[in-house]
């Protein structure tokens, strides 16, 4: 008899729950920070032609030179910095963790943070340390510095803006952390399109700084393309772990084409930002809700104690609206829900249903 999976698979993997993506067919999908807008018809036709002409019988260019050149130009990646591409930025996090997962090595982040930092640390047999934010979700720099001194982390991940809280941490405080870190510091700018701040111009000033971006939140989540920019000394090593054909040929070609039409994506991001302000304002006008400031394409809010986030989440879902329930994910997220900014009519529907639910629950209480 062969061994059963639980005798073979590492215990920390057996103990994990899989990353859950809820079914969303037919729902108003406000749970995953996607750009709700589709591409204009002319561009879709162009992409269809391009996909049709793509030699899918051949492996993609393993270096993706043309795409990298387009990204360098579009994102303003400084001269002297290399680029590594990933199948989404998730894969880049995984490559980094695999590369520095020596026995006992620590991956450090804040809490609450993007859950994949913790999960991927576990995948790569790294020890995860999460340093709690202040209750207002600002960085607890002293606690971070103390954790850095104590754990000597091989890598620190900081999302800027942070997910799931939506805020940008203080840049000066982040720089202090970078200066104190003995290993790599990865600034994850997944939500850069919605924030007016970046560490791109600081890359040259810190030898241990790496910067990660993704095209997912900009409207290309389905293509799966993320990138890491940083000094060649780091990227040369990380490249060894990147599987040669991790970015498919169709993704390479379409992403390159869409970067030529970046104005379309940036206009969509601008529309999302306008909608975000209106939605934040309208949310905060509802009785019994605390809305947190956001520089991303989503809004975190807390229900007061009369309303249970889990119940509101379920009732929204029953009415066809999917948001993210964060209650229970971390003590600082008690009774919190996260809603992605959708199209104006979706947001209006969400707000109307939420208001009805709050009134209904209030009446019962
Ligand atoms: N970083 C952060 C902070 C995120 O929120 C996400 C997606 N939720 C990612 C990285 C991963 O994005 P992708 O793999 O689509 O590039």
CSV table of C-alpha atoms and ligand atoms in Angstrom, one decimal:
chain,number,residue,atom,x,y,z
A,1,UNK,CA,0.0,0.0,0.0
A,2,UNK,CA,1.4,3.4,-0.9
A,3,UNK,CA,1.3,6.2,1.8
A,4,UNK,CA,-1.8,8.3,2.0
A,5,UNK,CA,-1.4,12.1,1.2
A,6,UNK,CA,-1.3,13.1,4.8
A,7,UNK,CA,1.7,10.9,5.3
A,8,UNK,CA,3.5,12.4,2.4
A,9,UNK,CA,2.5,16.0,2.2
A,10,UNK,CA,4.3,18.5,4.5
A,11,UNK,CA,2.3,19.1,7.7
A,12,UNK,CA,2.2,22.8,7.2
A,13,UNK,CA,0.6,22.3,3.8
A,14,UNK,CA,-2.0,19.9,5.2
A,15,UNK,CA,-2.8,22.6,7.8
A,16,UNK,CA,-3.5,25.2,5.1
A,17,UNK,CA,-6.9,26.1,3.8
A,18,UNK,CA,-6.8,26.6,0.0
A,19,UNK,CA,-7.2,30.2,-1.2
A,20,UNK,CA,-10.9,30.4,-1.7
A,21,UNK,CA,-12.4,32.1,-4.8
A,22,UNK,CA,-16.2,32.2,-4.5
A,23,UNK,CA,-18.3,31.4,-7.5
A,24,UNK,CA,-19.5,34.7,-9.0
A,25,UNK,CA,-21.5,33.9,-12.2
A,26,UNK,CA,-24.3,36.4,-12.6
A,27,UNK,CA,-23.3,38.4,-9.6
A,28,UNK,CA,-22.3,42.0,-9.2
A,29,UNK,CA,-18.7,41.2,-8.5
A,30,UNK,CA,-17.2,43.7,-6.1
A,31,UNK,CA,-14.8,41.3,-4.2
A,32,UNK,CA,-11.6,41.0,-6.2
A,33,UNK,CA,-10.3,44.5,-7.1
A,34,UNK,CA,-10.9,44.0,-10.8
A,35,UNK,CA,-11.3,46.9,-13.1
A,36,UNK,CA,-15.0,46.6,-14.1
A,37,UNK,CA,-14.6,48.2,-17.5
A,38,UNK,CA,-14.1,46.2,-20.7
A,39,UNK,CA,-12.0,47.4,-23.6
A,40,UNK,CA,-13.5,49.5,-26.4
A,41,UNK,CA,-14.7,47.5,-29.5
A,42,UNK,CA,-11.9,48.7,-31.8
A,43,UNK,CA,-9.3,47.5,-29.4
A,44,UNK,CA,-11.0,44.2,-28.9
A,45,UNK,CA,-11.0,43.7,-32.6
A,46,UNK,CA,-7.3,44.5,-32.8
A,47,UNK,CA,-6.6,42.0,-30.0
A,48,UNK,CA,-8.7,39.3,-31.7
A,49,UNK,CA,-6.6,39.7,-34.9
A,50,UNK,CA,-3.4,39.7,-32.9
A,51,UNK,CA,-4.4,36.5,-31.0
A,52,UNK,CA,-5.4,34.9,-34.3
A,53,UNK,CA,-2.0,35.6,-35.7
A,54,UNK,CA,-0.1,34.4,-32.7
A,55,UNK,CA,1.9,31.2,-33.3
A,56,UNK,CA,0.6,29.2,-30.4
A,57,UNK,CA,2.4,26.1,-31.6
A,58,UNK,CA,5.6,27.8,-30.5
A,59,UNK,CA,6.9,28.5,-27.0
A,60,UNK,CA,6.8,32.1,-26.0
A,61,UNK,CA,9.9,34.3,-26.0
A,62,UNK,CA,11.4,33.2,-22.6
A,63,UNK,CA,13.0,36.7,-22.2
A,64,UNK,CA,9.9,38.6,-23.4
A,65,UNK,CA,12.2,41.3,-24.6
A,66,UNK,CA,9.6,43.3,-26.6
A,67,UNK,CA,7.2,43.3,-23.7
A,68,UNK,CA,9.8,44.3,-21.2
A,69,UNK,CA,10.9,47.2,-23.4
A,70,UNK,CA,7.3,48.3,-23.6
A,71,UNK,CA,6.9,48.0,-19.8
A,72,UNK,CA,10.1,49.9,-19.1
A,73,UNK,CA,8.9,52.8,-21.2
A,74,UNK,CA,5.3,52.8,-20.0
A,75,UNK,CA,6.1,52.4,-16.3
A,76,UNK,CA,9.2,54.6,-16.3
A,77,UNK,CA,11.5,51.9,-14.9
A,78,UNK,CA,14.8,53.6,-14.3
A,79,UNK,CA,17.9,52.8,-16.4
A,80,UNK,CA,20.2,50.4,-14.6
A,81,UNK,CA,17.3,48.4,-13.2
A,82,UNK,CA,16.3,45.0,-14.5
A,83,UNK,CA,12.8,43.6,-14.9
A,84,UNK,CA,11.6,40.1,-14.2
A,85,UNK,CA,8.1,39.1,-15.3
A,86,UNK,CA,5.7,36.8,-13.5
A,87,UNK,CA,2.5,35.0,-14.2
A,88,UNK,CA,0.8,37.6,-12.1
A,89,UNK,CA,2.6,39.2,-9.2
A,90,UNK,CA,1.6,36.2,-7.1
A,91,UNK,CA,4.2,34.2,-8.9
A,92,UNK,CA,6.9,36.8,-8.3
A,93,UNK,CA,6.2,36.6,-4.5
A,94,UNK,CA,6.6,32.9,-4.9
A,95,UNK,CA,9.9,33.1,-6.8
A,96,UNK,CA,11.3,35.5,-4.1
A,97,UNK,CA,10.2,33.2,-1.3
A,98,UNK,CA,11.6,30.1,-3.0
A,99,UNK,CA,14.9,32.0,-3.5
A,100,UNK,CA,15.4,33.0,0.1
A,101,UNK,CA,13.8,30.2,1.9
A,102,UNK,CA,16.9,28.9,3.7
A,103,UNK,CA,16.0,26.8,6.8
A,104,UNK,CA,14.6,29.2,9.4
A,105,UNK,CA,14.5,32.2,7.1
A,106,UNK,CA,11.9,34.8,7.8
A,107,UNK,CA,9.4,36.6,5.5
A,108,UNK,CA,8.1,39.7,7.3
A,109,UNK,CA,5.1,41.8,6.6
A,110,UNK,CA,2.5,43.9,8.3
A,111,UNK,CA,-0.9,42.6,9.6
A,112,UNK,CA,-3.4,42.8,8.1
A,113,UNK,CA,-1.7,42.5,4.7
A,114,UNK,CA,-2.2,40.7,1.4
A,115,UNK,CA,-2.8,37.0,2.5
A,116,UNK,CA,-0.6,35.5,-0.1
A,117,UNK,CA,2.5,36.9,1.7
A,118,UNK,CA,1.8,34.5,4.6
A,119,UNK,CA,0.6,31.7,2.4
A,120,UNK,CA,3.5,31.7,0.0
A,121,UNK,CA,6.0,31.9,3.0
A,122,UNK,CA,4.4,28.6,4.1
A,123,UNK,CA,4.6,27.1,0.6
A,124,UNK,CA,8.4,27.9,0.5
A,125,UNK,CA,9.0,26.7,4.1
A,126,UNK,CA,9.8,30.1,5.3
A,127,UNK,CA,8.8,31.4,8.7
A,128,UNK,CA,6.2,34.2,8.5
A,129,UNK,CA,6.2,37.1,10.9
A,130,UNK,CA,3.4,39.7,10.7
A,131,UNK,CA,3.7,42.9,12.6
A,132,UNK,CA,0.4,44.4,13.5
A,133,UNK,CA,-0.5,47.9,12.2
A,134,UNK,CA,-1.8,50.6,14.5
A,135,UNK,CA,-5.6,50.4,14.8
A,136,UNK,CA,-5.9,53.3,12.3
A,137,UNK,CA,-3.9,51.0,9.9
A,138,UNK,CA,-0.8,53.2,9.9
A,139,UNK,CA,2.6,51.5,10.2
A,140,UNK,CA,3.9,50.7,13.6
A,141,UNK,CA,7.4,51.6,12.7
A,142,UNK,CA,8.9,51.0,16.1
A,143,UNK,CA,7.4,47.5,16.2
A,144,UNK,CA,8.6,46.9,12.6
A,145,UNK,CA,12.2,48.0,13.6
A,146,UNK,CA,12.1,45.8,16.7
A,147,UNK,CA,10.9,42.8,14.6
A,148,UNK,CA,13.6,43.5,12.0
A,149,UNK,CA,16.3,43.5,14.8
A,150,UNK,CA,14.9,40.3,16.3
A,151,UNK,CA,14.1,38.2,13.3
A,152,UNK,CA,16.6,39.5,10.7
A,153,UNK,CA,14.1,38.8,7.9
A,154,UNK,CA,15.4,37.6,4.5
A,155,UNK,CA,12.6,39.6,2.9
A,156,UNK,CA,10.0,42.2,3.9
A,157,UNK,CA,6.9,42.7,1.8
A,158,UNK,CA,5.0,46.0,2.1
A,159,UNK,CA,2.1,46.7,-0.1
A,160,UNK,CA,1.8,50.4,-1.1
A,161,UNK,CA,-1.2,51.0,-0.9
A,162,UNK,CA,-1.9,48.2,1.4
A,163,UNK,CA,-4.5,45.5,0.8
A,164,UNK,CA,-7.0,45.0,2.5
A,165,UNK,CA,-6.9,48.4,4.3
A,166,UNK,CA,-6.5,50.6,1.1
A,167,UNK,CA,-4.2,53.2,2.7
A,168,UNK,CA,-0.7,54.3,1.7
A,169,UNK,CA,1.8,54.1,4.6
A,170,UNK,CA,4.1,57.0,5.3
A,171,UNK,CA,6.9,57.0,2.8
A,172,UNK,CA,9.5,58.3,5.3
A,173,UNK,CA,8.6,55.5,7.7
A,174,UNK,CA,8.9,52.9,4.9
A,175,UNK,CA,12.4,54.3,4.0
A,176,UNK,CA,13.5,53.8,7.7
A,177,UNK,CA,12.4,50.2,7.4
A,178,UNK,CA,14.2,49.7,4.2
A,179,UNK,CA,17.4,51.2,5.7
A,180,UNK,CA,17.1,48.9,8.7
A,181,UNK,CA,16.4,45.7,6.8
A,182,UNK,CA,19.2,43.2,6.4
A,183,UNK,CA,17.6,41.6,3.4
A,184,UNK,CA,15.4,42.4,0.5
A,185,UNK,CA,12.5,44.8,0.8
A,186,UNK,CA,9.8,44.4,-1.8
A,187,UNK,CA,7.4,47.3,-2.2
A,188,UNK,CA,4.3,45.9,-3.8
A,189,UNK,CA,2.6,48.6,-5.8
A,190,UNK,CA,-0.3,46.5,-7.1
A,191,UNK,CA,-2.7,49.4,-6.7
A,192,UNK,CA,-0.4,52.1,-8.1
A,193,UNK,CA,-2.9,53.1,-10.8
A,194,UNK,CA,-5.1,54.5,-8.1
A,195,UNK,CA,-2.5,56.2,-5.9
A,196,UNK,CA,-0.4,59.2,-6.6
A,197,UNK,CA,2.8,57.8,-5.0
A,198,UNK,CA,5.5,55.3,-5.8
A,199,UNK,CA,8.9,54.1,-4.7
A,200,UNK,CA,10.1,53.8,-8.3
A,201,UNK,CA,12.4,56.9,-8.0
A,202,UNK,CA,13.9,55.4,-4.8
A,203,UNK,CA,15.0,52.2,-6.4
A,204,UNK,CA,18.5,53.6,-7.1
A,205,UNK,CA,18.9,54.9,-3.6
A,206,UNK,CA,18.5,51.6,-1.6
A,207,UNK,CA,20.6,48.6,-2.6
A,208,UNK,CA,18.1,46.2,-1.1
A,209,UNK,CA,14.9,47.7,-2.5
A,210,UNK,CA,12.7,45.9,-5.2
A,211,UNK,CA,9.5,47.2,-6.6
A,212,UNK,CA,6.6,45.0,-7.8
A,213,UNK,CA,3.8,46.0,-10.1
A,214,UNK,CA,0.9,44.1,-11.7
A,215,UNK,CA,-1.4,44.8,-14.7
A,216,UNK,CA,-4.2,43.0,-12.9
A,217,UNK,CA,-5.9,46.0,-11.2
A,218,UNK,CA,-5.4,48.2,-14.3
A,219,UNK,CA,-7.9,46.0,-16.3
A,220,UNK,CA,-5.8,43.0,-17.3
A,221,UNK,CA,-6.4,40.6,-14.4
A,222,UNK,CA,-7.2,37.7,-16.8
A,223,UNK,CA,-3.9,38.1,-18.7
A,224,UNK,CA,-1.8,37.4,-15.6
A,225,UNK,CA,1.2,39.7,-15.8
A,226,UNK,CA,3.2,41.0,-12.9
A,227,UNK,CA,6.7,42.4,-12.8
A,228,UNK,CA,9.6,43.1,-10.5
A,229,UNK,CA,12.0,45.9,-11.0
A,230,UNK,CA,15.3,46.1,-9.2
A,231,UNK,CA,19.1,45.9,-9.3
A,232,UNK,CA,20.6,43.3,-11.6
A,233,UNK,CA,22.5,41.7,-8.7
A,234,UNK,CA,19.1,40.6,-7.2
A,235,UNK,CA,17.2,39.9,-10.4
A,236,UNK,CA,19.9,37.7,-11.9
A,237,UNK,CA,19.5,35.3,-8.9
A,238,UNK,CA,15.7,35.4,-8.9
A,239,UNK,CA,15.6,34.8,-12.7
A,240,UNK,CA,17.2,31.3,-12.0
A,241,UNK,CA,13.9,30.3,-10.3
A,242,UNK,CA,11.6,31.7,-12.9
A,243,UNK,CA,10.3,28.9,-15.1
A,244,UNK,CA,11.3,29.7,-18.7
A,245,UNK,CA,7.9,30.1,-20.2
A,246,UNK,CA,5.9,31.4,-17.3
A,247,UNK,CA,4.4,34.3,-19.3
A,248,UNK,CA,2.4,32.9,-22.3
A,249,UNK,CA,2.7,34.1,-25.8
A,250,UNK,CA,-0.8,35.5,-25.9
A,251,UNK,CA,-0.3,37.4,-22.7
A,252,UNK,CA,3.0,38.8,-24.0
A,253,UNK,CA,1.5,40.0,-27.3
A,254,UNK,CA,-1.8,41.4,-25.9
A,255,UNK,CA,-0.1,43.1,-23.0
A,256,UNK,CA,2.4,44.7,-25.4
A,257,UNK,CA,-0.4,45.9,-27.6
A,258,UNK,CA,-2.4,47.3,-24.7
A,259,UNK,CA,0.6,49.2,-23.4
A,260,UNK,CA,0.5,51.1,-26.6
A,261,UNK,CA,-3.1,52.1,-25.7
A,262,UNK,CA,-2.3,52.7,-22.1
A,263,UNK,CA,-4.4,55.9,-22.2
A,264,UNK,CA,-7.5,53.8,-22.4
A,265,UNK,CA,-6.6,51.9,-19.2
A,266,UNK,CA,-5.5,55.1,-17.4
A,267,UNK,CA,-8.8,56.7,-18.3
A,268,UNK,CA,-10.6,53.8,-16.8
A,269,UNK,CA,-8.5,54.1,-13.7
A,270,UNK,CA,-9.3,57.8,-13.5
A,271,UNK,CA,-13.0,57.0,-13.8
A,272,UNK,CA,-12.6,54.4,-10.9
A,273,UNK,CA,-10.9,57.1,-8.8
A,274,UNK,CA,-13.8,59.5,-9.3
A,275,UNK,CA,-16.3,56.8,-8.5
A,276,UNK,CA,-14.3,55.9,-5.4
A,277,UNK,CA,-14.7,59.3,-3.9
A,278,UNK,CA,-18.4,59.3,-4.6
A,279,UNK,CA,-18.8,55.8,-3.2
A,280,UNK,CA,-16.7,56.7,0.0
A,281,UNK,CA,-18.9,59.7,0.6
A,282,UNK,CA,-22.1,57.9,0.1
A,283,UNK,CA,-21.0,55.0,2.3
A,284,UNK,CA,-20.1,57.3,5.1
A,285,UNK,CA,-23.5,59.0,4.9
A,286,UNK,CA,-25.1,55.6,5.9
A,287,UNK,CA,-25.9,55.2,9.5
A,288,UNK,CA,-23.6,53.0,11.6
A,289,UNK,CA,-20.6,52.7,9.2
A,290,UNK,CA,-17.0,53.8,9.6
A,291,UNK,CA,-15.3,54.2,6.2
A,292,UNK,CA,-11.5,54.1,6.0
A,293,UNK,CA,-9.5,56.3,3.7
A,294,UNK,CA,-8.3,54.6,0.5
A,295,UNK,CA,-5.8,55.1,-2.2
A,296,UNK,CA,-6.7,51.9,-4.0
A,297,UNK,CA,-9.7,50.7,-6.1
A,298,UNK,CA,-11.5,49.3,-3.1
A,299,UNK,CA,-12.9,50.7,0.2
A,300,UNK,CA,-12.7,49.1,3.6
A,301,UNK,CA,-15.5,49.9,6.0
A,302,UNK,CA,-16.6,48.8,9.4
A,303,UNK,CA,-20.1,48.1,10.6
A,304,UNK,CA,-21.0,49.2,14.1
A,305,UNK,CA,-21.7,46.5,16.7
A,306,UNK,CA,-25.4,46.3,15.9
A,307,UNK,CA,-24.7,44.9,12.5
A,308,UNK,CA,-22.8,41.7,11.9
A,309,UNK,CA,-20.4,41.8,8.9
A,310,UNK,CA,-21.0,38.1,8.3
A,311,UNK,CA,-24.7,38.6,8.1
A,312,UNK,CA,-24.5,41.7,5.9
A,313,UNK,CA,-22.1,39.9,3.6
A,314,UNK,CA,-24.5,36.9,3.3
A,315,UNK,CA,-27.5,39.0,2.7
A,316,UNK,CA,-25.7,41.1,0.0
A,317,UNK,CA,-24.7,37.8,-1.6
A,318,UNK,CA,-28.3,36.5,-1.6
A,319,UNK,CA,-29.2,39.7,-3.4
A,320,UNK,CA,-26.5,39.1,-6.0
A,321,UNK,CA,-23.7,41.3,-4.7
A,322,UNK,CA,-20.4,39.9,-3.9
A,323,UNK,CA,-18.0,41.8,-1.5
A,324,UNK,CA,-15.3,40.5,0.8
A,325,UNK,CA,-16.0,39.7,4.4
A,326,UNK,CA,-12.9,40.4,6.5
A,327,UNK,CA,-14.4,39.8,9.9
A,328,UNK,CA,-12.3,37.2,11.5
A,329,UNK,CA,-9.3,37.6,9.2
A,330,UNK,CA,-7.5,39.7,11.8
A,331,UNK,CA,-8.5,41.4,15.1
A,332,UNK,CA,-8.0,44.8,13.5
A,333,UNK,CA,-10.5,43.9,10.9
A,334,UNK,CA,-13.3,43.2,13.3
A,335,UNK,CA,-16.7,43.6,11.6
A,336,UNK,CA,-15.1,44.9,8.4
A,337,UNK,CA,-16.2,44.4,4.8
A,338,UNK,CA,-14.2,45.4,1.7
A,339,UNK,CA,-15.9,46.5,-1.5
A,340,UNK,CA,-14.2,47.0,-4.8
A,341,UNK,CA,-15.2,50.1,-6.8
A,342,UNK,CA,-17.3,48.8,-9.7
A,343,UNK,CA,-19.2,50.6,-12.4
A,344,UNK,CA,-21.4,53.5,-11.3
A,345,UNK,CA,-24.7,51.5,-11.6
A,346,UNK,CA,-23.2,48.5,-9.7
A,347,UNK,CA,-22.0,50.8,-6.9
A,348,UNK,CA,-25.4,52.5,-6.7
A,349,UNK,CA,-27.1,49.1,-6.5
A,350,UNK,CA,-24.6,48.0,-3.8
A,351,UNK,CA,-25.2,51.1,-1.7
A,352,UNK,CA,-29.0,50.9,-2.1
A,353,UNK,CA,-29.1,47.2,-1.0
A,354,UNK,CA,-26.7,47.9,1.8
A,355,UNK,CA,-28.8,50.7,3.1
A,356,UNK,CA,-31.9,48.6,3.0
A,357,UNK,CA,-30.2,45.8,4.9
A,358,UNK,CA,-28.9,48.1,7.6
A,359,UNK,CA,-32.3,49.6,8.1
A,360,UNK,CA,-33.8,46.1,8.2
A,361,UNK,CA,-31.3,44.8,10.7
A,362,UNK,CA,-31.7,47.9,12.8
A,363,UNK,CA,-35.4,47.5,13.0
A,364,UNK,CA,-35.0,43.9,14.2
A,365,UNK,CA,-32.4,44.7,16.8
B,1,LIG,N1,-0.3,42.2,-4.3
B,1,LIG,C1,-1.4,42.7,-3.7
B,1,LIG,C2,-1.2,43.7,-2.6
B,1,LIG,C3,-2.6,42.3,-4.1
B,1,LIG,O1,-3.7,42.8,-3.5
B,1,LIG,C4,-2.7,41.3,-5.2
B,1,LIG,C5,-4.1,40.8,-5.7
B,1,LIG,N2,-5.1,40.8,-4.8
B,1,LIG,C6,-1.6,40.9,-5.7
B,1,LIG,C7,-0.4,41.3,-5.3
B,1,LIG,C8,-1.6,39.8,-6.8
B,1,LIG,O2,-2.0,40.3,-8.0
B,1,LIG,P1,-1.7,39.5,-9.4
B,1,LIG,O3,-1.2,38.1,-9.0
B,1,LIG,O4,-3.0,39.5,-10.0
B,1,LIG,O5,-0.7,40.3,-10.1
